[in-house]
Structure formats: structure tokens, C-alpha cells
Short mmCIF file of C-alpha atoms in Angstrom, two decimals:
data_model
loop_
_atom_site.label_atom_id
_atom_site.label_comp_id
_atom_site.label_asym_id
_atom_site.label_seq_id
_atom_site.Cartn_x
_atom_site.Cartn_y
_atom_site.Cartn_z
CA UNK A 115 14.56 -3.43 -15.12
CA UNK A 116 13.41 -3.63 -19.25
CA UNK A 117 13.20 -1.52 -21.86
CA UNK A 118 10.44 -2.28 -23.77
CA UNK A 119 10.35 -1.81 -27.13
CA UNK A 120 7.29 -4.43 -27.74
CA UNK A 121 4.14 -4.58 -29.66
CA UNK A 122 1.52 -2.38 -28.46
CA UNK A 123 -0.89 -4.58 -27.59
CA UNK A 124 1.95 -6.78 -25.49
CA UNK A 125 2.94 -3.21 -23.86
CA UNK A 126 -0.41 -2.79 -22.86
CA UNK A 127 -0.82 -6.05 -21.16
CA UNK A 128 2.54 -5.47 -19.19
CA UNK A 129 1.63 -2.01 -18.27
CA UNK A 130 -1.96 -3.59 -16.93
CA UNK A 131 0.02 -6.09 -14.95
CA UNK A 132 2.73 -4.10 -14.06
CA UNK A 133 -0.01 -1.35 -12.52
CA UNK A 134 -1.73 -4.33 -10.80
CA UNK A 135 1.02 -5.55 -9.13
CA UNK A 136 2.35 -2.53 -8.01
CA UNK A 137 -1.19 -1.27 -6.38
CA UNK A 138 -0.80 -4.56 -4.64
CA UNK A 139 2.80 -3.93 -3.32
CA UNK A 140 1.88 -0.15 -2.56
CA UNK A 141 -1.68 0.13 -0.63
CA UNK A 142 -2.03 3.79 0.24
CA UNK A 143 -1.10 4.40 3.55
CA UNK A 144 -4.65 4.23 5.64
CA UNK A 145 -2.72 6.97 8.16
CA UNK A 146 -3.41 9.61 5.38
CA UNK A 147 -5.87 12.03 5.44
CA UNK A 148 -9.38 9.87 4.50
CA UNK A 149 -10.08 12.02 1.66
CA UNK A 150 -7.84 9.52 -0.15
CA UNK A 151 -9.61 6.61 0.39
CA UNK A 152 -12.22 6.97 -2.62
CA UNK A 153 -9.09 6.94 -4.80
CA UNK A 154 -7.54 3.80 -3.78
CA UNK A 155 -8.86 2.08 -7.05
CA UNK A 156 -7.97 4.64 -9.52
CA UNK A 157 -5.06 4.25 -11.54
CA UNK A 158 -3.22 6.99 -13.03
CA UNK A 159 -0.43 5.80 -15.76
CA UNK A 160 2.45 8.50 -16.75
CA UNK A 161 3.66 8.45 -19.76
CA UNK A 162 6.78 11.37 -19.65
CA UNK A 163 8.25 12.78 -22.87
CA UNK A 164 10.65 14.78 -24.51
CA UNK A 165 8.72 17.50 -26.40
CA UNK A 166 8.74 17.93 -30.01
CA UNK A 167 9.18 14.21 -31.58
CA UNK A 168 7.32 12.21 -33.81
CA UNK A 169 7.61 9.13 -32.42
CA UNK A 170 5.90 9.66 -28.40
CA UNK A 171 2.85 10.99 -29.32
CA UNK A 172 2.51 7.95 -31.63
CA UNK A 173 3.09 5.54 -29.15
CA UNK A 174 0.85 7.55 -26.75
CA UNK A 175 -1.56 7.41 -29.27
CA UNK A 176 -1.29 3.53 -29.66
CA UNK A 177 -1.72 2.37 -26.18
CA UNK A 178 -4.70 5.09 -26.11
CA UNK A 179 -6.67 3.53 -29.03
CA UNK A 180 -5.98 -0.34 -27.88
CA UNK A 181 -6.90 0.56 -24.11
CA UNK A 182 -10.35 2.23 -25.29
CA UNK A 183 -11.17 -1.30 -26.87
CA UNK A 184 -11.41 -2.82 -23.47
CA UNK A 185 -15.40 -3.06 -22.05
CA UNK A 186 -16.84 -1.96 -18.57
CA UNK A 187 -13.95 0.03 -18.09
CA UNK A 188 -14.10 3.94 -17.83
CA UNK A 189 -11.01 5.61 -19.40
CA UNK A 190 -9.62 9.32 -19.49
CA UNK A 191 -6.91 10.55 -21.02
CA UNK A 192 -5.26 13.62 -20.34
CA UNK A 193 -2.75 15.93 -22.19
CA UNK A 194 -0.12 18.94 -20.81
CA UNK A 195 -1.79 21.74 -22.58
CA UNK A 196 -3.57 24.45 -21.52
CA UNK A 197 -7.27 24.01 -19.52
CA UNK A 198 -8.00 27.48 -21.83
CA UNK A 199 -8.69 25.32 -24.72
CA UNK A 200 -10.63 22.57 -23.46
CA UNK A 201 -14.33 24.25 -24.52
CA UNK A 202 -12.90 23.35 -28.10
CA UNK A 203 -12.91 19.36 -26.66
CA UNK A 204 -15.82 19.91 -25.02
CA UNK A 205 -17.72 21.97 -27.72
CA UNK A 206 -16.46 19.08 -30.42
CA UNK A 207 -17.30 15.94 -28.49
CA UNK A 208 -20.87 17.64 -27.65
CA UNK A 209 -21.96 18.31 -30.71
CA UNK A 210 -20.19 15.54 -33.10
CA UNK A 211 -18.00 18.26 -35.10
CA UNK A 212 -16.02 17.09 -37.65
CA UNK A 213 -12.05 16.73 -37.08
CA UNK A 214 -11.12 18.94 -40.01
CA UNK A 215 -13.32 21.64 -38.47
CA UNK A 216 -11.92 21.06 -35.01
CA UNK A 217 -8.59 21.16 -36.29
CA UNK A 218 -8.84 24.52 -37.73
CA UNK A 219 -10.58 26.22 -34.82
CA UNK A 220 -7.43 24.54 -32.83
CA UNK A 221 -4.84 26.16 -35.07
CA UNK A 222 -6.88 29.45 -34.89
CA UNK A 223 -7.24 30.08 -31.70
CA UNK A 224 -4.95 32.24 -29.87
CA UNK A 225 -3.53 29.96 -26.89
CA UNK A 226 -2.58 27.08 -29.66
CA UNK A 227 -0.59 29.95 -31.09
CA UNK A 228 1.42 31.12 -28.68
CA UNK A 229 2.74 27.53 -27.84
CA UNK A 230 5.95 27.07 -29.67
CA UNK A 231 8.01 24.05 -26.97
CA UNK A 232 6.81 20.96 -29.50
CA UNK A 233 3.64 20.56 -27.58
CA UNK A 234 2.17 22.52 -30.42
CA UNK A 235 3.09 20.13 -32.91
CA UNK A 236 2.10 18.22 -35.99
CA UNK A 237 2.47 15.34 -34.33
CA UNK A 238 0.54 16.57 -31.07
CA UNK A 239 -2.24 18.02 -33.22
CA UNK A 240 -2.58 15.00 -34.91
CA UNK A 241 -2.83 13.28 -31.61
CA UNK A 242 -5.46 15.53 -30.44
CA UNK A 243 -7.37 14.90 -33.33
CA UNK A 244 -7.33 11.29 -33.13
CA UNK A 245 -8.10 11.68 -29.47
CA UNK A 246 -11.11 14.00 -30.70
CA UNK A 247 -12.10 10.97 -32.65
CA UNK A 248 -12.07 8.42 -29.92
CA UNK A 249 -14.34 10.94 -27.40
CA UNK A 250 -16.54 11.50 -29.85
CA UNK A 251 -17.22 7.99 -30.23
CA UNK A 252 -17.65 7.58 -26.22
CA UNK A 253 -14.66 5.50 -25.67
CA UNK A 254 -12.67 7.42 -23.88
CA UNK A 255 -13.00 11.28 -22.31
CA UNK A 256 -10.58 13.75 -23.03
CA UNK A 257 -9.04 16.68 -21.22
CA UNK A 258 -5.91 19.16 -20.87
CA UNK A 259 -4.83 19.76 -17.34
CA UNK A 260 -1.92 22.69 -18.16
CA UNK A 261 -2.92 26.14 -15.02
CA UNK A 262 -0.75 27.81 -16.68
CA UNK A 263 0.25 29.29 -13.48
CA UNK A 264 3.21 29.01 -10.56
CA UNK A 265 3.93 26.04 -9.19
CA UNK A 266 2.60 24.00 -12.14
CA UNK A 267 3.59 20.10 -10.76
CA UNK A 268 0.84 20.70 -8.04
CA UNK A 269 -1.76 22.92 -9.64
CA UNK A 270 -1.62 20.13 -12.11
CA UNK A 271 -2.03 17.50 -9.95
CA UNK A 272 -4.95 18.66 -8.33
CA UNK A 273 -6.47 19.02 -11.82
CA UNK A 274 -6.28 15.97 -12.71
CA UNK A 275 -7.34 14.88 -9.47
CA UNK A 276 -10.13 16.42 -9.88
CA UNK A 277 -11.17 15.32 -13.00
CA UNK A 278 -10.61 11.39 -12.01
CA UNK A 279 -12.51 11.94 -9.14
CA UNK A 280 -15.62 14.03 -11.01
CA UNK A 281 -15.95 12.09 -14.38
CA UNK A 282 -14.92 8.27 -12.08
CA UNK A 283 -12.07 7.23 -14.61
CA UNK A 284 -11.25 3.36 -13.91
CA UNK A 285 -8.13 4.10 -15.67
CA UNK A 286 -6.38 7.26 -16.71
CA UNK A 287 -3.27 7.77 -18.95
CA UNK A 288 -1.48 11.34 -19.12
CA UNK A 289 1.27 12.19 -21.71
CA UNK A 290 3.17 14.85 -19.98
CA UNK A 291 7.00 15.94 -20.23
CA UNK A 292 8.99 13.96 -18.41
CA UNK A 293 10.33 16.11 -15.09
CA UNK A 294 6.37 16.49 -14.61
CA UNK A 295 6.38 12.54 -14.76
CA UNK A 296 8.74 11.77 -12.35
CA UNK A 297 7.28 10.55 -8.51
CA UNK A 298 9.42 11.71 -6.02
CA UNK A 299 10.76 15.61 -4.54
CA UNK A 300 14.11 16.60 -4.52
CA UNK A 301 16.09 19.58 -3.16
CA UNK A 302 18.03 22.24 -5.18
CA UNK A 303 19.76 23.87 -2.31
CA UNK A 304 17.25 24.85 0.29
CA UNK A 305 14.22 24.82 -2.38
CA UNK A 306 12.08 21.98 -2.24
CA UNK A 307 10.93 20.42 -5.66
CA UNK A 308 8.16 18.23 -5.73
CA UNK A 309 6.96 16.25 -9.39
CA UNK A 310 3.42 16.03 -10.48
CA UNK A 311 3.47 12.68 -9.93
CA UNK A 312 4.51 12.58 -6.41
CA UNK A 313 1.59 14.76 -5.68
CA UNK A 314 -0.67 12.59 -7.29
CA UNK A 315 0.64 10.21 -5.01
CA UNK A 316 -0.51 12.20 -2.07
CA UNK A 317 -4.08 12.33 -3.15
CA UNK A 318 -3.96 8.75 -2.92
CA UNK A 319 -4.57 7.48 -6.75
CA UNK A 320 -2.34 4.62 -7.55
CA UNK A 321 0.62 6.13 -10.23
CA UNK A 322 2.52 3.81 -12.46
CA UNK A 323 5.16 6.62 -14.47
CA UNK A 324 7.18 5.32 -17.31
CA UNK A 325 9.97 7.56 -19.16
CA UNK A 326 9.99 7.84 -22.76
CA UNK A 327 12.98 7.27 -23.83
CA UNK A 328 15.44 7.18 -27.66
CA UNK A 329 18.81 6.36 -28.89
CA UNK A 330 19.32 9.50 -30.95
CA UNK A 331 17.45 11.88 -33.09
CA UNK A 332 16.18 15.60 -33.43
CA UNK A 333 13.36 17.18 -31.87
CA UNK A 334 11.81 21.03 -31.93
CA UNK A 335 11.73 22.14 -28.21
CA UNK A 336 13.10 24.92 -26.31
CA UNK A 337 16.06 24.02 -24.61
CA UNK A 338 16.07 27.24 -23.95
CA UNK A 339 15.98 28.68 -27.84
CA UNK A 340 13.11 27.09 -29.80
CA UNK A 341 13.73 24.77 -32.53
CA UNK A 342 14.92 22.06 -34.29
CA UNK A 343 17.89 20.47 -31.69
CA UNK A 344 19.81 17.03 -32.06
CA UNK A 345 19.99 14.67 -28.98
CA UNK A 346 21.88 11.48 -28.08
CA UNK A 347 19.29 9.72 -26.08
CA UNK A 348 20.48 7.16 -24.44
CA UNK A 349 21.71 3.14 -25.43
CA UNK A 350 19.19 -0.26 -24.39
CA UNK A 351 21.58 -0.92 -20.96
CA UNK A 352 19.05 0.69 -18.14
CA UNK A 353 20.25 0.76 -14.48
CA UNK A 354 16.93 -0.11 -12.69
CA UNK A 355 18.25 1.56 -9.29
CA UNK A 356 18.91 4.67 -11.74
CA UNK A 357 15.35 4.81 -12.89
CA UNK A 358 13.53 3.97 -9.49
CA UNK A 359 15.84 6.84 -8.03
CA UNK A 360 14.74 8.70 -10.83
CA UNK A 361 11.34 8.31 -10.25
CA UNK A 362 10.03 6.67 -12.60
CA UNK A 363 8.43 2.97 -12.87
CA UNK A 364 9.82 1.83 -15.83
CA UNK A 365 11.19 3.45 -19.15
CA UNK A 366 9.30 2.56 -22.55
CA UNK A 367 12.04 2.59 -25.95
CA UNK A 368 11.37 4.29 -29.00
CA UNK A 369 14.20 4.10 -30.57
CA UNK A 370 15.26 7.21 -33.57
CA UNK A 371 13.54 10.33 -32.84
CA UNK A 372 12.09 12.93 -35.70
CA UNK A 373 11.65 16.62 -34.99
CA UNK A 374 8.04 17.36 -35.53
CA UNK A 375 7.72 21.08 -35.78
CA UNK A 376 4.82 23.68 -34.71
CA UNK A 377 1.73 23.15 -36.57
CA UNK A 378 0.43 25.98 -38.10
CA UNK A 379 -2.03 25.70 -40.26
CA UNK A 380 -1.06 22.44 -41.24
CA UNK A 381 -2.66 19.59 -43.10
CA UNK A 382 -2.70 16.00 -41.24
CA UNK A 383 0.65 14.03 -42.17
CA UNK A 384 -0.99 11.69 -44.91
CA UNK A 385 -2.26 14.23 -46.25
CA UNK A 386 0.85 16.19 -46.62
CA UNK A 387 3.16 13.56 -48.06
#
């Protein structure tokens, strides 16, 4: 096992390989139900995240913008907020709207408001924004997959599912927190707990999850208050056994964290420095 705390357009190439390998080593298992067979091509890749940093949604935003510069490939991307808001993606890519417009119909609307766990933040705002961009321009297509409702790792799942399926992504990469990430099902006493990407296993799509991981920092999430909190993270020395157990693939390095706060009614970073 490596931590990887590379270029992005080196990541990018391992990640490609890594997925390729791995859909050799794992064929889906042709005892499933057939409905999985039209999936057997489509990759999904994980990327699972702390809330409330600076530093993941700028990687996530890296590997985004150098994967849309490949050709003849179809990519979505996919983010852990709320389906409620994706007219605003929809209603911007349609009709070519311009980011600082989008952005304040984002930060107006009710739903963005009520998020306060570091999804909501400046950072992930100007993610989305940059995201916005990159739809607009037809390189990639853009969706949230958050129900909103109980049992959130499958109703999740089958979202995206469903989108891969319907819009025929070659490729799709999803920032998500990082229990959602994880690919296998555990028990807490009697209860059964199975991750988002174990059940995106089950549909049959091929699921490469990496863990997004830091030495130390601060970050705003709620852990259970909400706000600013400082972590440890974790040193370069990664058990590979631990992560597989974990389930995860592989676990990406981004060294000191930042706190990136709510946005509300905020300008774009540049512009407020």
C-alpha cells in the first residue's frame, strides 16, 4: 500500500491504472442478478472526505478538471448534497448562466442554508462553481445524489446508479464523506450496516474508493456540535491490510488541513483575499 501525495496529473494516471487493473482482478460475479450486466464497464471512483477542509475539495477539483481533458470519454461527477437543489445545475448548465449568478441563487436558496456540516462551504461552493463551469462547457455532467431520507448509503446508491445508467457515464467520480465511501458492511451488535459503496457494488458497476486522508489541521464539521474542530490525522506509515479491511482501495495524502467555514453569502476566495 502508498500514500500518494503526487502530482495530479501522475494521480490520475495511477488511479486509471489502478481502476483497470482492479476491474480485471474483480469481474462481477455472472451468478448475480443480470440486471448488472450493462454495468460491467462503468467505473465508479470514490473519493471519501472529512467535511469542512480546504484542501479535499481542491484535490477533488483537480483530478475533475484533468479527467474532463480526456476525448471519447463520457464523464459525471457527482457530489453528497441534496437532489433538492439540482434544478439550480440543471437550470445553469441549460441556459449558460453565469457563475456569479448561480452562486447567489445557491447561497439563497433555502436547502443551501440549512446545511451547516462543511458541505456548505467556501471551499465546496467554490467547487460547485468550478464544476458549474466545466458542465457548462460539455465536459463533464454534474449532479448531487444526497435523499435526504433513512437509510441514506442505499438510497444513495441507487441514485447514482441511476444516473450512470440514464446519462451512460464511461467514468464517474463522487466526493462523498468517507463512512459513505467505504465498500464493505459491518455489524454493530445485531444491526447490519452496509456503505454506499458496497451497494454500488451490488448493482454491478466497478468501484475503486480511496480515503482522503491529513497529518493534522482544523476543519468546520459537526462532530456532533458544529464548528471549527482540530484533528490529528494520521502520519505517511499506512497498513495496507488496515485500509483493505477498511474498505477502501487506497488512501490519497493531503497533508495540513484548513477549516473552511459555511459560505454565506460569500465572495469566491481570490476575490476575498
Amino acid at each position: 500500500m502508498k500514500v500518494f501525495g503526487l502530482p495530479l496529473c501522475v494521480l490520475l494516471l495511477w488511479l486509471s491504472s489502478m481502476a483497470f487493473a482492479q476491474s480485471q482482478a474483480h469481474k462481477p460475479d455472472t451468478q448475480k442478478a443480470s440486471t448488472r450486466a450493462d454495468q460491467t464497464t462503468r467505473e465508479i471512483i470514490l473519493i471519501g472526505e472529512f467535511h469542512g477542509t480546504v484542501e479535499t475539495p481542491r484535490l477533488f477539483s483537480n483530478l475533475v478538471t484533468v479527467a474532463a481533458g480526456e476525448k471519447n470519454r463520457r464523464i459525471g461527477v457527482g457530489m453528497e448534497l441534496p437532489t433538492l437543489l439540482q434544478p439550480l445545475i440543471d437550470e445553469a448548465v441549460k441556459n449558460n448562466t453565469s457563475i456569479d449568478s448561480f452562486r447567489r441563487q445557491l447561497l439563497a436558496n433555502p436547502t443551501w442554508q440549512k446545511i451547516n456540516d462543511g458541505r456548505s462551504s467556501e471551499a465546496m461552493l467554490d467547487l460547485i462553481c468550478h464544476l458549474v463551469k466545466l458542465a457548462e462547457s460539455r465536459k463533464v455532467s454534474f449532479f448531487f445524489f444526497d435523499t435526504q431520507i433513512s437509510e441514506r448509503n442505499e438510497t444513495m446508491a441507487r441514485w447514482i446508479g441511476q444516473r450512470v445508467r440514464e446519462q451512460g457515464y464511461d467514468v464517474t467520480y463522487i466526493l462523498v464523506g468517507n463512512l459513505h465511501a467505504k465498500k464493505i458492511l459491518r455489524y454493530r451488535g445485531k444491526t447490519k450496516i452496509v456503505y454506499m459503496g458496497h451497494w454500488l457494488e451490488e448493482q454491478g458497476f466497478t468501484v475503486h474508493s480511496y480515503d482522503a486522508r491529513f497529518s493534522a489541521g482544523d476543519a468546520w464539521a459537526c462532530t456532533p456540535e458544529c464548528g471549527l474542530h482540530h484533528l490529528t490525522g494520521w502520519d505517511m506509515t499506512v497498513d495496507s491490510d488496515a485500509i483493505h479491511r477498511a474498505g477502501f482501495d487506497g488512501v490519497l495524502f493531503v497533508g495540513h488541513i484548513h477549516a473552511s467555514p459555511p459560505a454565506r453569502g460569500s465572495l469566491p476566495a481570490k476575490e476575498a483575499q
